[in-house]
mmCIF file of C-alpha atoms in Angstrom:
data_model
loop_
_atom_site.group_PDB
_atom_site.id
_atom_site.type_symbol
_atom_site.label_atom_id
_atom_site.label_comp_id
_atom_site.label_asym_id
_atom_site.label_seq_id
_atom_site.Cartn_x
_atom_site.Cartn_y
_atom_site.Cartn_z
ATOM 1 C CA UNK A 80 67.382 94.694 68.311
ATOM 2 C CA UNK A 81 69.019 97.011 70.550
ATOM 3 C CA UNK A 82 72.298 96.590 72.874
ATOM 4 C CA UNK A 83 73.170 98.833 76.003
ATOM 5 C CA UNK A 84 76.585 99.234 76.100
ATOM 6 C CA UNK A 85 78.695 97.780 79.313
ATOM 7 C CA UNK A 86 80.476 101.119 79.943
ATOM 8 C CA UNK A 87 78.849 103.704 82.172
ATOM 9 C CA UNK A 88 80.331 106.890 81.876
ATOM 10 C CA UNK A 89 81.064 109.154 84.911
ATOM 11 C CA UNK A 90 81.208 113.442 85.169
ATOM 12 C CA UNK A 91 81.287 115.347 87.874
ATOM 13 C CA UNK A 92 78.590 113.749 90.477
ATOM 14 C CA UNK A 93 76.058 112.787 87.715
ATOM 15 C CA UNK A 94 76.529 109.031 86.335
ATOM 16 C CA UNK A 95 75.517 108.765 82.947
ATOM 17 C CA UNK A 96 75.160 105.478 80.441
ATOM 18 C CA UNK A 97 75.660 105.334 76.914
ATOM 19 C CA UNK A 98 73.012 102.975 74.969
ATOM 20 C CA UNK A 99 72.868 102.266 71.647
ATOM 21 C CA UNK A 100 69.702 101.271 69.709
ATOM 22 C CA UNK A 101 69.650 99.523 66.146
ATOM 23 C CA UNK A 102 66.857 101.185 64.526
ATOM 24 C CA UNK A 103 65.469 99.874 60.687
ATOM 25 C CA UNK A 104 65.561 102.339 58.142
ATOM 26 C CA UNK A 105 61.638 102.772 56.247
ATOM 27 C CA UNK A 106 62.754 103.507 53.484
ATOM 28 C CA UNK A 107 65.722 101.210 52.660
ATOM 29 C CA UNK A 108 65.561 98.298 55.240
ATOM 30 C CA UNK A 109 69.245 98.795 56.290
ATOM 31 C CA UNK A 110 69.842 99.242 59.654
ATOM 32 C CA UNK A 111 71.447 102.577 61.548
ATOM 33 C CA UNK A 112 72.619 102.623 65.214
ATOM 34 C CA UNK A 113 71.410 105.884 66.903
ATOM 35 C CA UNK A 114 73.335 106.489 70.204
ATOM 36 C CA UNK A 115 72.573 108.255 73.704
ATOM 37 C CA UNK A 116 74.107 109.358 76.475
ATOM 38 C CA UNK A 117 71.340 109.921 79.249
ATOM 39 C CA UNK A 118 70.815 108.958 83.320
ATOM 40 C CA UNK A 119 70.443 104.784 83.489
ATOM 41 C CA UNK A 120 67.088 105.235 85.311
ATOM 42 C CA UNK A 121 66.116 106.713 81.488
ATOM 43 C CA UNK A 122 67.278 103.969 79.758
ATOM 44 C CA UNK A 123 64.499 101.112 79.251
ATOM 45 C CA UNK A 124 61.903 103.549 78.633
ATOM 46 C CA UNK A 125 64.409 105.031 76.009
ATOM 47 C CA UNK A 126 64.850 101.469 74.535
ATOM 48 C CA UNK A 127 60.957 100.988 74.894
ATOM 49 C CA UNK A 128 59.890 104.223 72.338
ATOM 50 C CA UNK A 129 60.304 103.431 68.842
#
């Protein structure tokens, strides 16, 4: 499962998003979130790598 947030942040003149991704841990099954802040054009293929 994975969840972009609704909040884009904004610095300077670049517009960034922040996404966060749940990702399944191997070796215990629990889940972690790992979060990025990157351009939005960035963002599906970010969601789309495993």
């Amino acid at each position: 499962m994975a969840k972009k947030t609704v909040a884009s942040l904004q610095t300077s003149s670049k517009r960034l998003t922040k996404a966060i991704k749940m990702v399944r841990s191997p070796k215990s099954g629990a889940y972690t979130f790992q979060e990025s802040v990157m351009a939005p054009e960035v963002v599906n293929e970010w969601f789309a790598k495993k």
